[in-house]
Amino acid sequence: MCLGIPGIIVKIDDHAKKLATVDVSGVRRQINIACIVDENHSVDDCVGDWVLVHVGFAMSRIDEAEAAQTLQILTELGEAQAEIEAMRMSSVH
Amino acid sequence: MKYADEFRDREKAQVLIREIDKLAASIRVGRTRPIQIMEVCGGHTHSIFRYGLEGMLPESIELVHGPGCPVCVLPMGRVDDCISIAEREGVIFTTFGDAMRVPGSKKSLLQAKATGADVRMVYSPMDALTIARKNPDREVVFFGLGFETTMPSTALTVLQAEAEGIRNFSVFCNHITIVPTIKAILDSPDLHLDGFLGPGHVSMVIGTAPYEFIAEFYKRPMVVAGFEPLDVLQSIWMVLQQISQGRAEIENQYARIVPTAGNAAALAAVTRVYELREFFEWRGLGSIDHSGVRLREAYAAYDAERKFAIPNLKIADPKSCQCGEVLKGIIKPWQCKVFGTACTPEVPLGALMVSTEGACSAYYQYGGIKRQKTMVPA
Ligand code: SF4
């Protein structure tokens, strides 16, 4: 119940009630988008948004830049480990 | 699925495990007890078992599975209340599937359905409202359940019912709130936690500010964490970094979903519809002040508690149940006397065995039994 699932908003069904259709891995259903709409992001702006869907409500827009940054930290960590490993190997000689 | 694969990368997990090993070893020096990190949220408990993350960690780290599974902390008396509503003439009782099999003192909702009550499983409170629209001569009750993650969806559904003037819809509100619960855990003398994984989806609604007291007054680190394997491992690594550097801060690993300020629209709906209860009864944990919400007077017409006479009896858990001790992390699920024998997912005795987010069910389904056999209880 608490896990939620990512999906992409494909069309707006009802502007006044803030209802839209979401596609979750090919399965479509109607969800409420009231929580991801504000003065900077209109109902129509939501089409194409990747969102996290919980019990029929879009609760958050997935932030691509933040996702990339989180993964970047891990990539750098891996590169640093490889480098340290290489240094250790070379210092044996 | 968006970002699921990226956050399941094995190589990156290996990198993190190596860093965790190093940090744990350095923190370990001079300590006599393990480093205890509590994952507050049942979603994390589920991920930890599903991906076998605990087994990848060094032995000096112990993950304590917290009370963050709303189904698991539902007291028996509340289940009885649901059944008493569901068995009324003319009522359609709607609920999330997770709650169907939670045992009450006499039966579960599923058993009530088998004996004639009109209990229907819904995916969303909006589906319950649709049922109300289609059945104007019936009373449709939605079982509102969950932490701040699901609180806004119930609130928005009530507001929608009001806007449409639907009168045969009401909510049996059992929504609970996480912050007083974390405080109760921190005040519990049985526990000596070193840090927390913060609940990812609760935080996407409330933001990170409400946790500041954990760092400020209790001097414990918390990292708000996502639910994929890399999210959980990275968050553990971040908690360990804080411990080793002597810091206690609230950090956010799950920034792709959790904005620091939370979700303004969701919070506005929550404040409009609910008020805090003086206290709320939790299974295994007892009564916790201000840990639940009810509908405000203005929405009394949508409040099942006001609409129907509800027995509201306190029912003690069966004696053999040790759910409370498991919820507080004092014992591990497999140390409960009835684990895997009198209590299994098919025939659950306690709620922790019902939900896939419950620690007992997670242990049972993902190799818990094996662990029970190979490990000697402390
Ligand atoms: S095994 Fe069953 S009774 Fe024991 S703690 Fe777990 S859910 Fe409760």
Coordinates of C-alpha atoms and ligand atoms in Angstrom, one line a residue:
Chain A
M1 CA 0.0 0.0 0.0
C2 CA 2.8 2.4 0.8
L3 CA 5.2 1.5 -2.0
G4 CA 3.6 3.3 -5.0
I5 CA 4.5 2.8 -8.6
P6 CA 6.0 5.1 -11.3
G7 CA 3.9 5.9 -14.4
I8 CA 3.6 8.4 -17.2
I9 CA 0.6 10.7 -17.6
V10 CA -0.7 10.3 -21.2
K11 CA -3.8 12.5 -21.2
I12 CA -6.0 14.7 -19.2
D13 CA -9.6 13.4 -18.6
D14 CA -11.2 16.1 -16.6
H15 CA -9.7 19.6 -16.0
A16 CA -12.0 20.7 -13.2
K17 CA -11.7 17.5 -11.2
K18 CA -8.0 17.1 -12.0
L19 CA -8.3 13.6 -13.4
A20 CA -5.8 12.1 -15.9
T21 CA -4.9 8.8 -17.5
V22 CA -1.7 7.3 -16.4
D23 CA 0.3 4.5 -18.1
V24 CA 2.1 2.1 -15.8
S25 CA 4.0 -0.5 -17.8
G26 CA 1.3 -0.6 -20.4
V27 CA -1.6 -0.7 -17.9
R28 CA -3.8 2.4 -18.0
R29 CA -6.1 3.8 -15.4
Q30 CA -7.5 7.1 -14.3
I31 CA -5.8 8.9 -11.5
N32 CA -6.2 12.2 -9.6
I33 CA -3.4 14.7 -10.2
A34 CA -4.4 17.4 -7.7
C35 CA -1.2 17.0 -5.7
I36 CA 1.2 17.7 -8.6
V37 CA -0.6 20.8 -10.0
D38 CA 0.3 24.3 -8.8
E39 CA 0.6 27.8 -10.1
N40 CA 3.8 26.9 -11.9
H41 CA 2.6 23.6 -13.3
S42 CA -0.9 23.6 -14.9
V43 CA -3.1 20.6 -15.4
D44 CA -2.1 20.5 -19.1
D45 CA 1.6 20.7 -18.2
C46 CA 1.2 17.3 -16.5
V47 CA 0.9 15.4 -19.8
G48 CA 4.2 13.5 -20.3
D49 CA 5.2 13.8 -16.6
W50 CA 6.7 10.8 -14.9
V51 CA 4.9 10.5 -11.6
L52 CA 4.8 8.3 -8.6
V53 CA 1.3 6.8 -8.2
H54 CA -0.2 5.9 -4.8
V55 CA -3.7 4.5 -4.4
G56 CA -4.9 6.3 -7.5
F57 CA -3.3 9.6 -6.8
A58 CA -0.1 11.1 -8.5
M59 CA 1.8 12.1 -5.4
S60 CA 5.1 13.3 -6.8
R61 CA 6.8 14.2 -10.1
I62 CA 10.0 12.2 -10.5
D63 CA 12.9 14.6 -10.8
E64 CA 15.3 13.3 -13.5
A65 CA 18.2 15.6 -12.5
E66 CA 18.1 14.4 -8.9
A67 CA 18.0 10.8 -10.0
A68 CA 21.0 11.3 -12.2
Q69 CA 22.9 13.0 -9.4
T70 CA 22.2 10.3 -6.9
L71 CA 23.5 7.7 -9.4
Q72 CA 26.5 9.9 -10.3
I73 CA 27.7 9.8 -6.7
L74 CA 27.8 6.0 -6.9
T75 CA 29.6 6.0 -10.2
E76 CA 32.3 8.3 -8.9
L77 CA 32.6 6.1 -5.8
G78 CA 33.1 3.1 -8.0
E79 CA 35.8 4.9 -10.1
A80 CA 37.6 6.0 -6.9
Q81 CA 37.6 2.4 -5.6
A82 CA 39.0 1.1 -8.9
E83 CA 41.7 3.8 -8.8
I84 CA 42.7 3.0 -5.2
E85 CA 42.8 -0.7 -6.1
A86 CA 45.0 0.0 -9.1
M87 CA 47.4 2.1 -6.9
R88 CA 47.6 -0.7 -4.3
M89 CA 48.4 -3.2 -7.0
S90 CA 51.2 -1.0 -8.5
S91 CA 52.7 -0.2 -5.1
V92 CA 53.5 -3.9 -4.7
H93 CA 56.2 -3.6 -7.3
Chain B
M1 CA 9.8 1.3 -15.2
K2 CA 11.3 4.6 -14.5
Y3 CA 14.6 4.3 -12.7
A4 CA 13.9 0.8 -11.3
D5 CA 16.8 -0.8 -13.3
E6 CA 19.3 1.9 -12.6
F7 CA 18.8 1.5 -8.9
R8 CA 19.2 -2.2 -9.0
D9 CA 22.7 -2.2 -10.6
R10 CA 24.8 -5.0 -9.0
E11 CA 28.2 -3.4 -9.6
K12 CA 27.1 -0.2 -7.8
A13 CA 25.7 -2.3 -5.0
Q14 CA 29.1 -4.0 -4.6
V15 CA 30.8 -0.6 -4.4
L16 CA 28.5 0.5 -1.7
I17 CA 28.9 -2.8 0.3
R18 CA 32.7 -2.2 0.3
E19 CA 32.3 1.3 1.6
I20 CA 29.8 0.1 4.2
D21 CA 32.2 -2.6 5.3
K22 CA 35.0 0.0 5.7
L23 CA 32.9 2.4 7.6
A24 CA 31.4 -0.2 9.9
A25 CA 34.8 -1.6 10.7
S26 CA 36.1 1.9 11.7
I27 CA 33.0 2.6 13.8
R28 CA 33.1 -0.8 15.4
V29 CA 36.4 0.0 17.2
G30 CA 35.7 0.0 21.0
R31 CA 32.0 -0.8 20.7
T32 CA 30.5 -3.7 22.5
R33 CA 27.1 -3.8 20.7
P34 CA 26.1 -3.7 17.0
I35 CA 25.4 -0.6 15.1
Q36 CA 21.6 -0.5 15.1
I37 CA 19.8 1.3 12.3
M38 CA 16.0 1.3 12.3
E39 CA 14.0 1.4 9.0
V40 CA 10.8 3.1 10.1
C41 CA 8.8 2.2 7.1
G42 CA 7.4 -1.2 6.2
G43 CA 8.2 -0.5 2.5
H44 CA 11.8 -0.6 3.4
T45 CA 11.4 -3.8 5.5
H46 CA 9.9 -5.3 2.4
S47 CA 12.8 -4.2 0.1
I48 CA 15.4 -5.3 2.6
F49 CA 14.0 -8.9 2.6
R50 CA 13.0 -9.1 -1.0
Y51 CA 16.5 -8.2 -2.1
G52 CA 18.3 -10.0 0.7
L53 CA 20.1 -6.8 1.7
E54 CA 20.6 -7.7 5.3
G55 CA 22.7 -10.7 4.3
M56 CA 25.0 -8.4 2.4
L57 CA 25.8 -6.2 5.3
P58 CA 28.7 -6.8 7.8
E59 CA 27.6 -8.5 11.0
S60 CA 28.3 -5.4 13.1
I61 CA 25.3 -3.7 11.5
E62 CA 21.8 -4.7 12.7
L63 CA 18.7 -3.5 11.0
V64 CA 15.8 -3.0 13.4
H65 CA 12.4 -3.2 11.6
G66 CA 10.2 -0.4 12.8
P67 CA 6.5 0.0 13.2
G68 CA 5.9 1.7 9.8
C69 CA 3.4 -0.8 8.4
P70 CA -0.1 0.7 8.9
V71 CA -1.8 -2.7 8.6
C72 CA 0.5 -4.3 11.2
V73 CA -0.2 -1.7 13.9
L74 CA -3.9 -1.9 13.6
P75 CA -5.4 -3.1 16.9
M76 CA -7.8 -6.0 17.0
G77 CA -10.6 -3.8 18.4
R78 CA -10.4 -1.6 15.3
V79 CA -10.8 -4.7 13.0
D80 CA -13.8 -5.6 15.1
D81 CA -15.2 -2.1 14.5
C82 CA -14.8 -2.5 10.8
I83 CA -16.7 -5.7 10.9
S84 CA -19.5 -4.2 12.9
I85 CA -19.9 -1.5 10.3
A86 CA -19.6 -3.9 7.4
E87 CA -22.3 -6.2 8.8
R88 CA -24.9 -3.5 9.0
E89 CA -27.9 -3.6 6.8
G90 CA -27.3 -1.6 3.6
V91 CA -23.6 -1.0 4.0
I92 CA -21.0 -1.6 1.4
F93 CA -17.6 -1.6 3.2
T94 CA -14.6 -0.8 1.0
T95 CA -11.0 -1.4 1.9
F96 CA -7.4 -1.8 0.6
G97 CA -6.6 -5.4 0.0
D98 CA -3.9 -5.4 2.7
A99 CA -6.5 -5.1 5.5
M100 CA -8.7 -7.9 4.4
R101 CA -7.0 -10.7 6.2
V102 CA -6.0 -8.9 9.5
P103 CA -7.4 -11.0 12.3
G104 CA -10.0 -9.4 14.5
S105 CA -11.0 -10.9 17.8
K106 CA -13.6 -13.2 16.1
K107 CA -12.9 -12.9 12.4
S108 CA -11.2 -10.9 9.6
L109 CA -13.0 -8.8 7.0
L110 CA -12.4 -11.6 4.5
Q111 CA -14.3 -14.0 6.8
A112 CA -17.0 -11.4 7.3
K113 CA -17.4 -11.2 3.6
A114 CA -17.7 -15.0 3.4
T115 CA -20.5 -14.9 5.9
G116 CA -22.5 -12.4 3.9
A117 CA -21.2 -8.9 4.6
D118 CA -20.7 -6.7 1.5
V119 CA -17.0 -6.1 1.8
R120 CA -15.2 -4.9 -1.4
M121 CA -11.6 -4.5 -2.1
V122 CA -10.6 -1.2 -3.8
Y123 CA -7.3 0.1 -5.1
S124 CA -8.1 3.7 -4.4
P125 CA -10.5 5.7 -2.2
M126 CA -11.7 7.2 -5.5
D127 CA -13.0 3.7 -6.4
A128 CA -15.0 3.7 -3.2
L129 CA -16.5 7.0 -4.2
T130 CA -17.5 5.6 -7.6
I131 CA -19.2 2.7 -5.8
A132 CA -21.2 5.3 -3.8
R133 CA -22.2 7.2 -6.9
K134 CA -23.5 4.0 -8.5
N135 CA -25.3 2.8 -5.4
P136 CA -27.2 5.9 -4.1
D137 CA -29.5 3.7 -1.9
R138 CA -26.6 2.1 0.0
E139 CA -24.1 3.5 2.6
V140 CA -20.6 3.2 1.2
V141 CA -17.9 3.3 3.9
F142 CA -14.2 3.5 3.0
F143 CA -11.6 2.2 5.5
G144 CA -9.1 5.0 5.6
L145 CA -5.8 3.5 6.5
G146 CA -2.1 4.5 6.4
F147 CA 0.4 7.1 7.3
E148 CA 0.8 10.5 5.6
T149 CA 1.4 8.8 2.3
T150 CA -2.3 7.8 1.9
M151 CA -3.8 10.5 4.2
P152 CA -4.1 13.1 1.4
S153 CA -5.8 10.7 -1.0
T154 CA -8.6 10.0 1.5
A155 CA -8.9 13.8 2.3
L156 CA -9.1 14.7 -1.4
T157 CA -11.8 12.0 -1.9
V158 CA -13.8 13.5 1.0
L159 CA -13.5 16.9 -0.6
Q160 CA -14.6 15.5 -3.9
A161 CA -17.6 13.8 -2.3
E162 CA -18.5 17.2 -0.7
A163 CA -18.1 19.0 -4.0
E164 CA -20.5 16.6 -5.7
G165 CA -22.9 16.5 -2.8
I166 CA -22.6 12.8 -2.4
R167 CA -24.2 11.9 0.9
N168 CA -24.0 8.1 1.1
F169 CA -20.2 8.1 1.4
S170 CA -18.2 8.1 4.6
V171 CA -14.7 7.3 5.9
F172 CA -13.8 5.1 8.8
C173 CA -10.7 7.1 9.6
N174 CA -7.7 5.1 11.0
H175 CA -5.0 7.3 9.5
I176 CA -1.9 7.6 11.7
T177 CA 1.0 9.9 11.8
I178 CA 4.7 9.0 11.9
V179 CA 6.4 11.7 13.9
P180 CA 4.9 11.1 17.3
T181 CA 5.6 7.4 16.8
I182 CA 9.3 7.9 16.1
K183 CA 9.4 10.1 19.2
A184 CA 7.8 7.3 21.3
I185 CA 10.4 4.9 19.9
L186 CA 13.2 7.3 20.8
D187 CA 11.8 7.6 24.3
S188 CA 11.5 3.9 24.8
P189 CA 14.1 2.7 27.3
D190 CA 14.5 -0.7 25.7
L191 CA 16.0 0.7 22.5
H192 CA 19.4 2.1 21.7
L193 CA 19.2 3.0 18.1
D194 CA 22.2 4.6 16.3
G195 CA 20.3 6.0 13.4
F196 CA 17.3 5.9 11.1
L197 CA 16.3 5.3 7.5
G198 CA 13.5 7.8 7.1
P199 CA 10.2 6.8 5.4
G200 CA 10.5 7.8 1.7
H201 CA 6.9 8.3 0.7
V202 CA 5.6 9.8 4.0
S203 CA 8.4 12.4 3.5
M204 CA 7.3 13.2 -0.1
V205 CA 4.2 14.5 1.6
I206 CA 5.5 16.1 4.8
G207 CA 9.0 17.1 3.7
T208 CA 12.1 16.7 5.9
A209 CA 11.6 19.5 8.4
P210 CA 9.3 17.5 10.8
Y211 CA 12.3 15.2 11.5
E212 CA 14.7 17.9 12.7
F213 CA 14.0 17.1 16.3
I214 CA 15.6 13.7 15.9
A215 CA 18.9 15.3 15.0
E216 CA 18.6 18.3 17.3
F217 CA 17.3 16.8 20.5
Y218 CA 18.1 13.1 20.2
K219 CA 21.3 13.6 18.3
R220 CA 20.6 10.7 15.9
P221 CA 21.2 10.8 12.1
M222 CA 18.3 10.0 9.7
V223 CA 18.5 9.6 6.0
V224 CA 15.2 9.7 4.0
A225 CA 15.6 6.7 1.7
G226 CA 14.1 5.3 -1.5
F227 CA 13.0 1.7 -1.9
E228 CA 15.2 0.2 -4.6
P229 CA 18.2 -1.9 -3.4
L230 CA 20.8 0.9 -4.2
D231 CA 18.6 3.5 -2.4
V232 CA 18.6 1.4 0.8
L233 CA 22.3 0.6 0.7
Q234 CA 23.3 4.2 -0.2
S235 CA 21.2 5.4 2.7
I236 CA 22.8 3.0 5.2
W237 CA 26.2 4.2 3.9
M238 CA 25.1 7.8 4.5
V239 CA 23.9 7.0 8.1
L240 CA 27.3 5.3 8.8
Q241 CA 29.2 8.3 7.4
Q242 CA 27.3 10.6 9.8
I243 CA 28.0 8.2 12.7
S244 CA 31.7 8.0 11.9
Q245 CA 32.0 11.7 11.5
G246 CA 30.1 12.4 14.7
R247 CA 27.3 14.2 12.8
A248 CA 23.5 14.0 13.4
E249 CA 21.6 15.4 10.5
I250 CA 18.5 14.8 8.5
E251 CA 19.7 14.0 4.9
N252 CA 17.7 13.1 1.8
Q253 CA 18.9 10.3 -0.4
Y254 CA 15.5 10.1 -2.2
A255 CA 15.5 13.6 -3.7
R256 CA 14.2 12.4 -7.0
I257 CA 10.8 11.9 -5.3
V258 CA 11.1 13.8 -2.0
P259 CA 11.1 17.6 -2.1
T260 CA 12.6 19.1 1.1
A261 CA 9.4 21.1 1.6
G262 CA 7.0 18.2 1.0
N263 CA 3.8 18.5 -1.1
A264 CA 1.9 21.7 -0.5
A265 CA -1.3 20.6 -2.2
A266 CA -1.4 17.4 -0.3
L267 CA -0.7 19.1 3.0
A268 CA -3.4 21.7 2.4
A269 CA -6.0 18.9 1.9
V270 CA -4.8 17.1 5.0
T271 CA -5.0 20.2 7.2
R272 CA -8.4 21.1 5.8
V273 CA -10.0 17.7 6.5
Y274 CA -8.4 16.2 9.6
E275 CA -7.5 17.2 13.1
L276 CA -5.2 15.3 15.6
R277 CA -6.8 12.8 18.0
E278 CA -5.6 13.2 21.6
F279 CA -4.2 9.6 21.4
F280 CA -4.4 6.6 19.2
E281 CA -4.1 2.9 20.1
W282 CA -1.4 0.9 18.3
R283 CA -1.2 -2.8 18.2
G284 CA 1.8 -3.9 20.3
L285 CA 2.9 -0.3 21.1
G286 CA -0.1 0.8 23.2
S287 CA -1.5 4.3 23.1
I288 CA 0.6 7.0 21.6
D289 CA -0.4 10.7 22.1
H290 CA -1.4 12.6 19.0
S291 CA -0.5 9.7 16.7
G292 CA -3.8 9.5 14.8
V293 CA -6.2 11.9 13.0
R294 CA -9.9 12.1 12.7
L295 CA -12.2 14.1 10.4
R296 CA -12.9 17.7 11.5
E297 CA -16.4 18.6 12.7
A298 CA -17.0 20.4 9.3
Y299 CA -16.8 17.0 7.6
A300 CA -18.9 15.1 10.2
A301 CA -21.3 14.0 7.5
Y302 CA -18.5 12.0 6.0
D303 CA -17.2 10.5 9.2
A304 CA -18.3 6.8 9.7
E305 CA -17.5 7.1 13.4
R306 CA -20.1 9.8 13.8
K307 CA -22.6 8.3 11.4
F308 CA -22.7 4.8 12.9
A309 CA -22.5 3.6 16.5
I310 CA -19.2 1.9 16.8
P311 CA -18.3 -0.5 19.6
N312 CA -14.8 0.9 19.9
L313 CA -13.7 -1.9 22.3
K314 CA -10.2 -2.4 23.4
I315 CA -9.2 -6.1 22.8
A316 CA -6.0 -7.5 24.0
D317 CA -3.8 -9.4 21.6
P318 CA -3.7 -13.2 22.0
K319 CA -1.1 -14.2 24.7
S320 CA 1.1 -16.1 22.4
C321 CA 1.5 -13.0 20.1
Q322 CA 4.8 -11.1 20.4
C323 CA 4.0 -8.5 17.8
G324 CA 4.7 -5.7 20.1
E325 CA 8.2 -6.8 20.9
V326 CA 8.9 -7.4 17.2
L327 CA 7.5 -3.9 16.3
K328 CA 9.8 -2.3 18.8
G329 CA 12.7 -4.3 17.5
I330 CA 13.3 -6.0 20.8
I331 CA 13.1 -9.5 19.3
K332 CA 13.4 -10.7 15.7
P333 CA 10.3 -12.2 14.1
W334 CA 11.8 -15.7 14.1
Q335 CA 12.2 -15.4 17.9
C336 CA 8.4 -15.2 18.4
K337 CA 7.2 -18.5 19.9
V338 CA 4.5 -19.0 17.2
F339 CA 6.5 -17.8 14.2
G340 CA 6.0 -20.3 11.3
T341 CA 4.0 -22.7 13.4
A342 CA 0.7 -21.3 14.8
C343 CA 1.4 -18.0 12.8
T344 CA 1.9 -18.2 9.0
P345 CA 0.9 -15.9 6.1
E346 CA -1.9 -18.4 5.3
V347 CA -3.2 -18.5 8.9
P348 CA -1.9 -15.3 10.5
L349 CA -2.2 -14.8 14.3
G350 CA -0.6 -11.4 14.3
A351 CA -0.9 -8.6 11.7
L352 CA 2.8 -8.6 11.1
M353 CA 2.3 -11.8 9.3
V354 CA -0.5 -10.4 7.1
S355 CA 0.9 -7.5 5.1
T356 CA 3.8 -8.0 2.7
E357 CA 5.3 -4.9 4.5
G358 CA 5.1 -6.7 7.9
A359 CA 8.4 -7.9 9.3
C360 CA 7.1 -11.4 10.1
S361 CA 5.7 -12.0 6.6
A362 CA 8.8 -10.7 5.0
Y363 CA 11.0 -13.0 7.1
Y364 CA 8.8 -15.9 6.3
Q365 CA 8.6 -15.4 2.6
Y366 CA 12.1 -14.4 1.8
G367 CA 14.2 -17.0 3.6
G368 CA 13.3 -16.1 7.1
I369 CA 12.9 -19.8 8.0
K370 CA 16.4 -20.6 6.8
R371 CA 17.7 -17.8 9.0
Q372 CA 15.8 -19.0 11.9
K373 CA 17.5 -22.4 11.6
T374 CA 21.0 -21.2 11.1
M375 CA 21.0 -18.4 13.7
V376 CA 21.0 -18.9 17.4
P377 CA 18.6 -16.5 19.1
A378 CA 20.3 -13.9 21.2
Ligands
SF4_1 S1 5.0 -14.5 14.3 FE1 2.9 -13.8 14.3 S2 2.3 -13.5 16.5 FE2 4.6 -13.6 16.3 S3 5.2 -11.5 16.2 FE3 5.0 -12.2 14.1 S4 2.9 -11.7 13.5 FE4 3.0 -11.5 15.8

